[in-house]
Short mmCIF file of C-alpha atoms and ligand atoms in Angstrom, two decimals:
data_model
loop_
_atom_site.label_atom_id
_atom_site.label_comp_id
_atom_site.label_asym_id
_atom_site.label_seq_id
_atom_site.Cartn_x
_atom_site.Cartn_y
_atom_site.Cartn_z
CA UNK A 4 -19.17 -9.08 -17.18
CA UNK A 5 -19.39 -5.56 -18.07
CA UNK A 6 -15.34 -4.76 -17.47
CA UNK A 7 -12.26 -7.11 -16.76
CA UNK A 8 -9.73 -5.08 -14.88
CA UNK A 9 -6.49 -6.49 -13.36
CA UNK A 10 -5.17 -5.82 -10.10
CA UNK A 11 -1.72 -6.03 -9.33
CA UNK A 12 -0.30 -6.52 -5.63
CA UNK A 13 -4.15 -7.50 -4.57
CA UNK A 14 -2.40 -10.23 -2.28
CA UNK A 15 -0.44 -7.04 -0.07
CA UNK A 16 -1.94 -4.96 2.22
CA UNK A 17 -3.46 -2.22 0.27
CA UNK A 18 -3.74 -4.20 -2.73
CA UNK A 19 -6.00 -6.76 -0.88
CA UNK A 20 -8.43 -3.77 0.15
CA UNK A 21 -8.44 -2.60 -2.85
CA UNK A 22 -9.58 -6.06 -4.41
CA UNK A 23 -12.00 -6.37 -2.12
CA UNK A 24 -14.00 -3.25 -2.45
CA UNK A 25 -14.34 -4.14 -6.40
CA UNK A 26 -15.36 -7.17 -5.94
CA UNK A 27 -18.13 -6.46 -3.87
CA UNK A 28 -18.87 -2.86 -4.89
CA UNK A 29 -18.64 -4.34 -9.24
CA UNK A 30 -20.47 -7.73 -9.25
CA UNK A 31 -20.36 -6.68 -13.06
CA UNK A 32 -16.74 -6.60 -12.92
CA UNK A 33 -14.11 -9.60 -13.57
CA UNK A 34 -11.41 -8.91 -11.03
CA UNK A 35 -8.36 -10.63 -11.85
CA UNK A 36 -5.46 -10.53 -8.65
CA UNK A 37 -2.28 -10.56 -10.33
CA UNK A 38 0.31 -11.19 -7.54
CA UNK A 39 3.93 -12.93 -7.13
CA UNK A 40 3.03 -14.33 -3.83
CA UNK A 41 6.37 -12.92 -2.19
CA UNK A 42 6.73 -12.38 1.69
CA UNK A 43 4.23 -9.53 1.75
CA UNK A 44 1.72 -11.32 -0.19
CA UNK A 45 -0.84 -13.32 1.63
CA UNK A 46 -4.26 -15.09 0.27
CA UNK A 47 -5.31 -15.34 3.47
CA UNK A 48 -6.04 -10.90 3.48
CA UNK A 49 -8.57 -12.44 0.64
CA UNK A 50 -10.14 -15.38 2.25
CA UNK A 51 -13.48 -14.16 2.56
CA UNK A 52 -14.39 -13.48 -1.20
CA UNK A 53 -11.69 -15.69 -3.03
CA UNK A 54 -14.83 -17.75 -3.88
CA UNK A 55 -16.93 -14.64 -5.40
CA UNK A 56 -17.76 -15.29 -9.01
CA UNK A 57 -16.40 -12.35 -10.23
CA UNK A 58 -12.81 -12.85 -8.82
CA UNK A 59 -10.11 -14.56 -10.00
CA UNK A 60 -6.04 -14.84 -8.82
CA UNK A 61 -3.20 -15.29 -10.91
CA UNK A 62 0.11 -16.35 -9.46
CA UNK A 63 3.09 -14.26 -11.80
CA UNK A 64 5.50 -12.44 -11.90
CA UNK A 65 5.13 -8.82 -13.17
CA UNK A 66 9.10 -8.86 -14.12
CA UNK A 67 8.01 -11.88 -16.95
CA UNK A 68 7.08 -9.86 -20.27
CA UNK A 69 5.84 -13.00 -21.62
CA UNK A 70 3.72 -14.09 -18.67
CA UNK A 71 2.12 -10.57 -18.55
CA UNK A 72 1.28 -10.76 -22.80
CA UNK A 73 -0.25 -14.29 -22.04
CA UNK A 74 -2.33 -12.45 -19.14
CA UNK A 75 -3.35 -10.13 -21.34
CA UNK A 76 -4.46 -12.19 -24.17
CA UNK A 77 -6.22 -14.58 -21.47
CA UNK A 78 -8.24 -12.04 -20.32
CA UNK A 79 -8.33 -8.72 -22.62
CA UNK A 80 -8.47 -6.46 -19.85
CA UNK A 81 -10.17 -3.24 -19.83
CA UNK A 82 -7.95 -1.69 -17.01
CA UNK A 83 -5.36 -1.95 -14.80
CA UNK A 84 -4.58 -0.99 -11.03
CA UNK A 85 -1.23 -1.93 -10.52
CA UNK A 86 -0.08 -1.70 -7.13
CA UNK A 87 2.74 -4.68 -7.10
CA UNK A 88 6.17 -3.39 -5.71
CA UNK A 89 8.66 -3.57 -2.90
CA UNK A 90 7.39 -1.81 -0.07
CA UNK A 91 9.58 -1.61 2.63
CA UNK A 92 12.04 1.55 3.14
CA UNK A 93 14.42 -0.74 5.30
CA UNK A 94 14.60 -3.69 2.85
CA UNK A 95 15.58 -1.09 0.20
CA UNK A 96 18.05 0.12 2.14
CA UNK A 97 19.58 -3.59 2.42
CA UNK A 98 18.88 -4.78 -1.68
CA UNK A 99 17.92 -2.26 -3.72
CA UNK A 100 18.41 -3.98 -7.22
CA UNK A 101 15.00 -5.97 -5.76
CA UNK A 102 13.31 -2.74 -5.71
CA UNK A 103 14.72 -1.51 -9.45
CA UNK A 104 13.48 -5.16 -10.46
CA UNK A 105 9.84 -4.72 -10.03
CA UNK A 106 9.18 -0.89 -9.44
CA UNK A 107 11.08 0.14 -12.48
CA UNK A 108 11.49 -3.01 -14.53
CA UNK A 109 8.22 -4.46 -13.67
CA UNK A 110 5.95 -1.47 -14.27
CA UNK A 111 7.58 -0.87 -17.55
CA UNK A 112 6.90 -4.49 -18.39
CA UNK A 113 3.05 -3.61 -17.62
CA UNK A 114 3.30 -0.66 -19.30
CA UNK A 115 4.37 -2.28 -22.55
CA UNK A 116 2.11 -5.04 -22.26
CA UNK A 117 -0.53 -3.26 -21.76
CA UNK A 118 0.13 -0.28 -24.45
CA UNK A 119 1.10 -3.61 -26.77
CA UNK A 120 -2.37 -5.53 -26.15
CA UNK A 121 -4.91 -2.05 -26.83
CA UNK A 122 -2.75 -1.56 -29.84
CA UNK A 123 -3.53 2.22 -30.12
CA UNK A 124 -7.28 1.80 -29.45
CA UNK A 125 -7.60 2.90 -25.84
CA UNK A 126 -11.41 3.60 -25.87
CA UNK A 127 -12.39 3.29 -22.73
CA UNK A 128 -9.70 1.51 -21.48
CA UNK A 129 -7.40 2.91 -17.85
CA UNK A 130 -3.91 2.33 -16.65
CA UNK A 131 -3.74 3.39 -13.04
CA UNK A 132 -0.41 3.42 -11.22
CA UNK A 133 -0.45 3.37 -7.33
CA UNK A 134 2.43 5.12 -6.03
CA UNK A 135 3.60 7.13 -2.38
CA UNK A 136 4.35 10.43 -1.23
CA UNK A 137 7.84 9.41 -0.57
CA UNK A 138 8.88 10.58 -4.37
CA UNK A 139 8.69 14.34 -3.06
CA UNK A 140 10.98 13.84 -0.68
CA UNK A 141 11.18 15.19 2.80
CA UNK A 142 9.09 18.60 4.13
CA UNK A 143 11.41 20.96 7.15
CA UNK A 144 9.15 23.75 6.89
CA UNK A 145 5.99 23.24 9.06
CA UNK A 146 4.05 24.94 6.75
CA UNK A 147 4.47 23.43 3.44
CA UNK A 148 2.69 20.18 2.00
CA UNK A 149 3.51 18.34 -0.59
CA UNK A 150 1.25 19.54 -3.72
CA UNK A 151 0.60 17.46 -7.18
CA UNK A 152 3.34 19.48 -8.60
CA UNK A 153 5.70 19.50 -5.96
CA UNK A 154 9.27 18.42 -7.44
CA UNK A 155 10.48 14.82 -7.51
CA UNK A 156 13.27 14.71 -4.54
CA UNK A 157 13.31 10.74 -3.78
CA UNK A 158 15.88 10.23 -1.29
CA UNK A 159 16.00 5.73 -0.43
CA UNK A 160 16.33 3.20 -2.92
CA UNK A 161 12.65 2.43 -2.28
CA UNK A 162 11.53 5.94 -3.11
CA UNK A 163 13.71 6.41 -5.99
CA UNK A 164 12.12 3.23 -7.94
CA UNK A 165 8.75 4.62 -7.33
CA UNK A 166 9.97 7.68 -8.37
CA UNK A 167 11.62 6.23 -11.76
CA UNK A 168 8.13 4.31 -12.18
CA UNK A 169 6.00 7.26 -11.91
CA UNK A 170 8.32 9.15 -14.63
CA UNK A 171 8.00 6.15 -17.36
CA UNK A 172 4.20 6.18 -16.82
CA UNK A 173 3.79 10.12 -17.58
CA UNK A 174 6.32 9.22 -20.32
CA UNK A 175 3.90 6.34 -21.91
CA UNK A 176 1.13 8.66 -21.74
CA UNK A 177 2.84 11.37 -23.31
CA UNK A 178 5.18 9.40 -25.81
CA UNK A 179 2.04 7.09 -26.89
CA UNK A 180 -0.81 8.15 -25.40
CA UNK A 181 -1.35 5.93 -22.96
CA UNK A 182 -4.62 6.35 -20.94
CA UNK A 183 -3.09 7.30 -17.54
CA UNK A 184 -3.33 8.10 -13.95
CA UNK A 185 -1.46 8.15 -11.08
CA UNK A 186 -1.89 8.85 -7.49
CA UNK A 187 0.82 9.45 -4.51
CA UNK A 188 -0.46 8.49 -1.02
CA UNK A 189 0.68 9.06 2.13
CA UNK A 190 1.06 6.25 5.12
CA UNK A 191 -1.45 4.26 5.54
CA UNK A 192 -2.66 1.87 8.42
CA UNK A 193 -5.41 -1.03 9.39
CA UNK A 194 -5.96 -4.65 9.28
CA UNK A 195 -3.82 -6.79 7.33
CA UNK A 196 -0.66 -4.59 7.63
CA UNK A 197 2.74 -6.71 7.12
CA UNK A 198 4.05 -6.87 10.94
CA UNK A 199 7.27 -5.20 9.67
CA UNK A 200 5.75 -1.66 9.29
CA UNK A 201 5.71 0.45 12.14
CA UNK A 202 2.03 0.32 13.76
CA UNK A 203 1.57 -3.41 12.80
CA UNK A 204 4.92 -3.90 14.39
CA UNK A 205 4.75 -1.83 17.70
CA UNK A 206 0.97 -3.59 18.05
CA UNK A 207 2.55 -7.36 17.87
CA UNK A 208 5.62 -6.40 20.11
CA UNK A 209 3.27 -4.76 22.68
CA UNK A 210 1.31 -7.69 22.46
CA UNK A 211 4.57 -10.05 23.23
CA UNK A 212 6.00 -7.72 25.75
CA UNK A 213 8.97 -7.27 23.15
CA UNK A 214 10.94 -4.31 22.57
CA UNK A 215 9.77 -1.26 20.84
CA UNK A 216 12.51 -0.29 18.95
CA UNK A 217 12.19 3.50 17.82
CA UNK A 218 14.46 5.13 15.59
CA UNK A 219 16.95 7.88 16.27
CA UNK A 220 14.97 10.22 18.50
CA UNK A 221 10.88 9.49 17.41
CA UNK A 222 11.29 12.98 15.96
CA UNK A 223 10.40 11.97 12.31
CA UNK A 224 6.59 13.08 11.23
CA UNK A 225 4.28 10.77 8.61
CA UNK A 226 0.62 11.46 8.01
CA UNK A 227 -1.67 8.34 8.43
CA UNK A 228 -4.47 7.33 6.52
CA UNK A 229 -7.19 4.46 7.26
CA UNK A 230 -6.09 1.81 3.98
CA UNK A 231 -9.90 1.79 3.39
CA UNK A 232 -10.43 5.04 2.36
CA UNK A 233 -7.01 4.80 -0.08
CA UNK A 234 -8.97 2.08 -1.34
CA UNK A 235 -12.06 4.04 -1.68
CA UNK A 236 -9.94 7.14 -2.92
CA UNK A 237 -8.50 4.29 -5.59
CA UNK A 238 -12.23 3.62 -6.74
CA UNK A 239 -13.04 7.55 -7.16
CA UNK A 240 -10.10 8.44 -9.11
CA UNK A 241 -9.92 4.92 -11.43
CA UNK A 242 -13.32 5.95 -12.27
CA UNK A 243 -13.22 9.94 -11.99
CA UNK A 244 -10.50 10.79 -13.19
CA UNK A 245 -8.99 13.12 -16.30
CA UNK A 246 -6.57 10.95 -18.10
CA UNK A 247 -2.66 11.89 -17.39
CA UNK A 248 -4.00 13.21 -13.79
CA UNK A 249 -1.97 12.98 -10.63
CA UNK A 250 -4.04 12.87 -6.78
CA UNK A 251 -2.38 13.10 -3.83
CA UNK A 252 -4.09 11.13 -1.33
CA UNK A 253 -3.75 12.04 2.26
CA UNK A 254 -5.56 12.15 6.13
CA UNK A 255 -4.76 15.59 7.13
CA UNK A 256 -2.82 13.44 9.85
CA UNK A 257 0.46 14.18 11.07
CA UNK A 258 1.79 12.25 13.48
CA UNK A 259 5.23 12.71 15.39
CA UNK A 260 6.72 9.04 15.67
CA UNK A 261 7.23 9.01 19.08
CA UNK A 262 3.56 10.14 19.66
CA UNK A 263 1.90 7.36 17.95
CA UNK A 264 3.92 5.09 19.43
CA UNK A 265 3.43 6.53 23.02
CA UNK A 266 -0.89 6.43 21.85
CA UNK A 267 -0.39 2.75 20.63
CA UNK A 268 0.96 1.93 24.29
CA UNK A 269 -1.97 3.58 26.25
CA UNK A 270 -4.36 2.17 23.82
CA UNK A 271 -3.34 -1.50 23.92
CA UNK A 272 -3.03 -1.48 27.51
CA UNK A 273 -6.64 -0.28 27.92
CA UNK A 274 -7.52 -3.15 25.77
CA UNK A 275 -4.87 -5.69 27.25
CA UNK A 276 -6.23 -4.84 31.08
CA UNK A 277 -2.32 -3.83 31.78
CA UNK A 278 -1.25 -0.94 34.02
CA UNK A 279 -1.31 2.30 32.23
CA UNK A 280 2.10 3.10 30.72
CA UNK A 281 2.91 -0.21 31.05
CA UNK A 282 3.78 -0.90 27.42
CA UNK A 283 5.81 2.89 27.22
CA UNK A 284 8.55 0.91 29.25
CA UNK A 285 9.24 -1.30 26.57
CA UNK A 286 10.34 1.62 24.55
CA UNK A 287 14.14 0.89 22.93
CA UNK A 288 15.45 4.02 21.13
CA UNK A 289 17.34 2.23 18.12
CA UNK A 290 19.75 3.12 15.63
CA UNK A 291 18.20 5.91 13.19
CA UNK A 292 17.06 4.60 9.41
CA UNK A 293 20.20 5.46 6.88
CA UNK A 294 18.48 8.93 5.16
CA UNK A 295 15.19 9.11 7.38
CA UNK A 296 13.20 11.64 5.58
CA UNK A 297 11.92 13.94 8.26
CA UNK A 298 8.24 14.73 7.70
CA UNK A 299 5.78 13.55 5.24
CA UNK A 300 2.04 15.78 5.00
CA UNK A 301 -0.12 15.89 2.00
CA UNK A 302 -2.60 18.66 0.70
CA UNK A 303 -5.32 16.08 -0.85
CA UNK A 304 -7.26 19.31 -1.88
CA UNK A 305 -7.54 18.74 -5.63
CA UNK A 306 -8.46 15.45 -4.70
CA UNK A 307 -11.14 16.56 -2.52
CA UNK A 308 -12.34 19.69 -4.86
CA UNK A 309 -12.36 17.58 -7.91
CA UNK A 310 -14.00 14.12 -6.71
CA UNK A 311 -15.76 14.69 -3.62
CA UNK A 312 -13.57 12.12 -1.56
CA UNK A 313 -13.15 12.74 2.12
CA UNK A 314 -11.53 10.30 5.05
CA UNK A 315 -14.80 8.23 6.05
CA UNK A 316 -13.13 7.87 9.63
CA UNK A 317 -10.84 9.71 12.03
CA UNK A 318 -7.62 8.58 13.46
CA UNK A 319 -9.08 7.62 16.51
CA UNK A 320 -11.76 5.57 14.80
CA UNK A 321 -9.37 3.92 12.56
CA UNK A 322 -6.46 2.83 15.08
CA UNK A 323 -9.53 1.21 17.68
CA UNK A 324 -10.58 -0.47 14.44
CA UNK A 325 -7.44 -1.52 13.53
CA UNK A 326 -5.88 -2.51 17.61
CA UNK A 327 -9.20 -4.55 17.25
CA UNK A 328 -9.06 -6.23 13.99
CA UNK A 329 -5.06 -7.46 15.05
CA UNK A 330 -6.79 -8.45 18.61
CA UNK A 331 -9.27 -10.28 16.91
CA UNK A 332 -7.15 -12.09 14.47
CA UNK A 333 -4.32 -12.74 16.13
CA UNK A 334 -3.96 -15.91 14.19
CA UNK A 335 -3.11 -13.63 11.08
CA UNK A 336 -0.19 -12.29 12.49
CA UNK A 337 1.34 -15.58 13.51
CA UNK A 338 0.38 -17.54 10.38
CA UNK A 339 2.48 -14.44 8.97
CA UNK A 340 5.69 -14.49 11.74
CA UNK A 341 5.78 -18.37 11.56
CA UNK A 342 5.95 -18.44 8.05
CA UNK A 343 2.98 -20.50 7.58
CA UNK A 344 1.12 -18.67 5.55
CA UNK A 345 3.45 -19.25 2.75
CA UNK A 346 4.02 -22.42 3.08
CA UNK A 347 0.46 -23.36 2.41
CA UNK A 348 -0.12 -20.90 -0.44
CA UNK A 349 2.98 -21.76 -1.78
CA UNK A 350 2.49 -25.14 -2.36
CA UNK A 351 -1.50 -24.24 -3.74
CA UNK A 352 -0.20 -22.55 -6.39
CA UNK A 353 3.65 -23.97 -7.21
P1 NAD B 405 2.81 -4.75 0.17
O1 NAD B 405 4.29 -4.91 0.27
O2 NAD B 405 1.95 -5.06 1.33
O3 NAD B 405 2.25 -5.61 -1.05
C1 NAD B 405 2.89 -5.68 -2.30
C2 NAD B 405 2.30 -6.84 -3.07
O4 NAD B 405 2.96 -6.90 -4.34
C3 NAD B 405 2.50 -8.21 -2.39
O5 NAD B 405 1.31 -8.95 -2.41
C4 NAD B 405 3.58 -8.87 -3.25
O6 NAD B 405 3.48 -10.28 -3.28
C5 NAD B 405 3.31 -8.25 -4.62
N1 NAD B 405 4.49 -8.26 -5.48
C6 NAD B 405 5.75 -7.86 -5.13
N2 NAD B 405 6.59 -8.04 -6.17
C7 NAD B 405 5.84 -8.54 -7.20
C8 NAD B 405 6.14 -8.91 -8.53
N3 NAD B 405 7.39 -8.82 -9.02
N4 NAD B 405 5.13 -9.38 -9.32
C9 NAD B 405 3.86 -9.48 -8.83
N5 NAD B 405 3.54 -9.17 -7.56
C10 NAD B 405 4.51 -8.69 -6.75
O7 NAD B 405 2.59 -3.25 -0.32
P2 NAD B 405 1.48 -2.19 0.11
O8 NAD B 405 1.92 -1.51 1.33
O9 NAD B 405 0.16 -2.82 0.03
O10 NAD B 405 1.65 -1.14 -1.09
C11 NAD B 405 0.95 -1.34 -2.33
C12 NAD B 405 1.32 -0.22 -3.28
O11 NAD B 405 0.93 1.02 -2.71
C13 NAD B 405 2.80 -0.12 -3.58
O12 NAD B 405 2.95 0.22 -4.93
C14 NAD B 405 3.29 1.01 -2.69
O13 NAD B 405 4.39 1.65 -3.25
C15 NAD B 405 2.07 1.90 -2.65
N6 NAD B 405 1.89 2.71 -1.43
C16 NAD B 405 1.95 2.13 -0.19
C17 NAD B 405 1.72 2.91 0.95
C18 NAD B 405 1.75 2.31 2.34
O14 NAD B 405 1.65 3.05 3.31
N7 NAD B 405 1.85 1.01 2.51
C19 NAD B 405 1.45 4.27 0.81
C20 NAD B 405 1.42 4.83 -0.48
C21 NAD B 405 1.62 4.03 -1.60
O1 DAU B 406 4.56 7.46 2.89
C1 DAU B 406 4.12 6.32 2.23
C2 DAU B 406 5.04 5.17 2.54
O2 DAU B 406 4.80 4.79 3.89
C3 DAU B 406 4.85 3.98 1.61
O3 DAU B 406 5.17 4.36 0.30
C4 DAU B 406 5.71 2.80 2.05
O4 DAU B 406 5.46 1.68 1.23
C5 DAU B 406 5.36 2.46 3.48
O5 DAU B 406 6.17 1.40 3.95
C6 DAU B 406 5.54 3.70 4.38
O6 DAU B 406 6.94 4.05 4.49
P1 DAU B 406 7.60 4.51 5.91
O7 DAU B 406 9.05 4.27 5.83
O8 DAU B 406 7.11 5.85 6.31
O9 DAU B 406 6.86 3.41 6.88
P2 DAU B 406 7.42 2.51 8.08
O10 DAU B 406 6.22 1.89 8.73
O11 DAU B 406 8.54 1.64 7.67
O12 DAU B 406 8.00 3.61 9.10
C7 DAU B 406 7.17 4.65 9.59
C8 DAU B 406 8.05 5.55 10.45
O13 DAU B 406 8.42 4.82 11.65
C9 DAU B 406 9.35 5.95 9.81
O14 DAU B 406 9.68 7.26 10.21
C10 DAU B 406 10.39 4.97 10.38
C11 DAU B 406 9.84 4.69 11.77
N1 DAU B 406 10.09 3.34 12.30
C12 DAU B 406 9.76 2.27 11.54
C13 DAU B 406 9.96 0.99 12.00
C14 DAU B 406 9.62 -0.21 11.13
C15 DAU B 406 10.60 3.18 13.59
O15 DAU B 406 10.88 4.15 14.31
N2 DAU B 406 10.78 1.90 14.05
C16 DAU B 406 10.50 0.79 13.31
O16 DAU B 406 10.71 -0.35 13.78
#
């Protein structure tokens, strides 16, 4: 193999797109999944290439410094994509010591490993740290975007551990030289999304004739991007990019919350045969999230200037992909509300 990179997170959502690309786009590549198998991790994203010759998984833990240096020494990896974390704003909210555990404490662990295993001979070898939009804050002005240098304002647990993480990379590239870069993207969407996320969410309750429980008033703005062009925005800059540069990745795609979920309604009706606005009545305006940052838009210019990357499909494009992908695999999301996909995987790999 000509490179062995490690992926961390490649059992999540993103991460699992992510994984997959390389694998099929790199035949030449060794891609080893690094992932702790919790709640939002699920083999099952991977099925169709877990038998590829150039992939391998690792169950760990990126919070075990020993585990990682073992890793390491297994496989002498030429690069790193770590997208392992805590995801979820409202689970942040709840426990945030889980999210200081492996967004702070468990990229620093990488870090180290990985600045301890080149020992100071980085030739031609990449750290990349996946990271969100939500460390800039929250936008009132219509007019502004958040820019590559806009300051750090994290404002949930969640944010402010991604935050923290992005800080001790810069500082391991600055402080030791550490070949790295870093990208902040903004919401994404499509198959494989954990059902506690808002489209995946409204989709299975609309579905189930359940509740669509919308925060405060629906007023609060995020821009959505198709997860396959993060993950082809991921390739692009892990192979494109200036070492200690920052992307912002984003669809140009703002999207009032209320809105999408009023679009999601008329769109799985269509598909569902129901009467139209149907699904709207199962709107349930819910308590608002504790420090809901208004609006979230990205200006992916340098991004697009610097590497050529565009979105390869519109919002409209992407949802009807992605309404039909949870259609058509309906046994995903129930594997994933029963619980069963852990149980099997679990047991695979205790
Ligand atoms: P996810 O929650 O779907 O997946 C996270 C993965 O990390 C899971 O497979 C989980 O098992 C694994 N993991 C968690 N803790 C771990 C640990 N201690 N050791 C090893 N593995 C562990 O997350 P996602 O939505 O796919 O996000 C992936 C990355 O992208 C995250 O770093 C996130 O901050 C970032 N991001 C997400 C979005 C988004 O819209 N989802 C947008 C921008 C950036
Ligand atoms: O901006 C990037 C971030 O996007 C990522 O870093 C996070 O990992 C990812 O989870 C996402 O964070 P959000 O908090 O924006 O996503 P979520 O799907 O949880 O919520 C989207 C919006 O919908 C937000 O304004 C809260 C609202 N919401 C969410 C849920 C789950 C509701 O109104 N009702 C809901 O039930």
């Amino acid at each position: 193999m000509n490179k062995t990179i490690l992926i961390t997170g490649g059992a999540g959502f993103i991460g699992s797109h992510v994984v997959r690309l390389f694998v099929e786009k790199y035949p030449d590549y060794l891609i080893v999944n690094l992932d702790k198998l919790t709640y939002a991790g699920n083999l099952e994203n991977l099925r169709d290439i877990d038998q590829k010759e150039n992939y391998r998984f690792e169950k760990g833990d990126i919070e075990d410094a020993g585990f990682l240096s073992t890793l390491f020494e297994k496989y002498a990896f030429d690069g790193v994509i770590h997208l392992a974390a805590e995801s979820h704003v409202d689970r942040s909210i709840t426990d945030p010591l889980a999210f200081v555990r492996t967004n702070v404490l468990g990229t620093v662990n990488l870090l180290n490993t990985a600045r301890t295993a080149w020992a100071g001979n980085f030739e031609g070898k990449r750290f990349y740290h996946v990271s969100t939009d939500e460390v800039y804050g929250e936008l009132h002005d219509p007019e502004e975007f958040f820019v590559e240098d806009t300051a750090y304002d994290p404002r949930s647990p969640y944010s402010a551990s991604k935050a923290s993480s992005d800080h001790f990379v810069r500082a391991y590239y600055s402080t030791y030289g550490l070949p790295v870069v870093i990208s902040n993207c903004s919401n994404n969407y499509g198959p494989n999304h954990f059902p506690e996320k808002l489209i995946p969410l409204m989709i299975n309750n609309i579905k189930n004739k359940k509740p669509l429980p919308v925060y405060g008033k629906g007023e609060n703005v995020r821009d959505w991007l198709y997860v396959l062009d993060h993950a082809r925005a991921i390739d692009m800059i892990y192979h494109g990019a200036a070492l200690g540069e920052t992307y912002n990745i984003g669809g140009n795609n703002e999207w009032k919350n209320l809105d999408l979920v009023h679009l999601l309604c008329d769109v799985m009706d269509k598909k569902l045969g129901r009467e139209p606005g149907e699904s709207r009545e199962l709107i349930t305006f819910v308590k608002d999230r504790a420090g809901h940052d208004l609006r979230y838009a990205i200006d992916a210019s340098k991004l697009m200037n610097d590497l050529g990357w565009a979105p390869s499909v519109t919002f409209e494009e992407g949802l009807e992909k992605t309404v039909e992908w949870y259609l058509q695999n309906w046994n995903w999301i129930e594997h994933v509300t029963s619980g069963e996909y852990q149980k099997y995987y679990q047991e695979m790999y205790s």
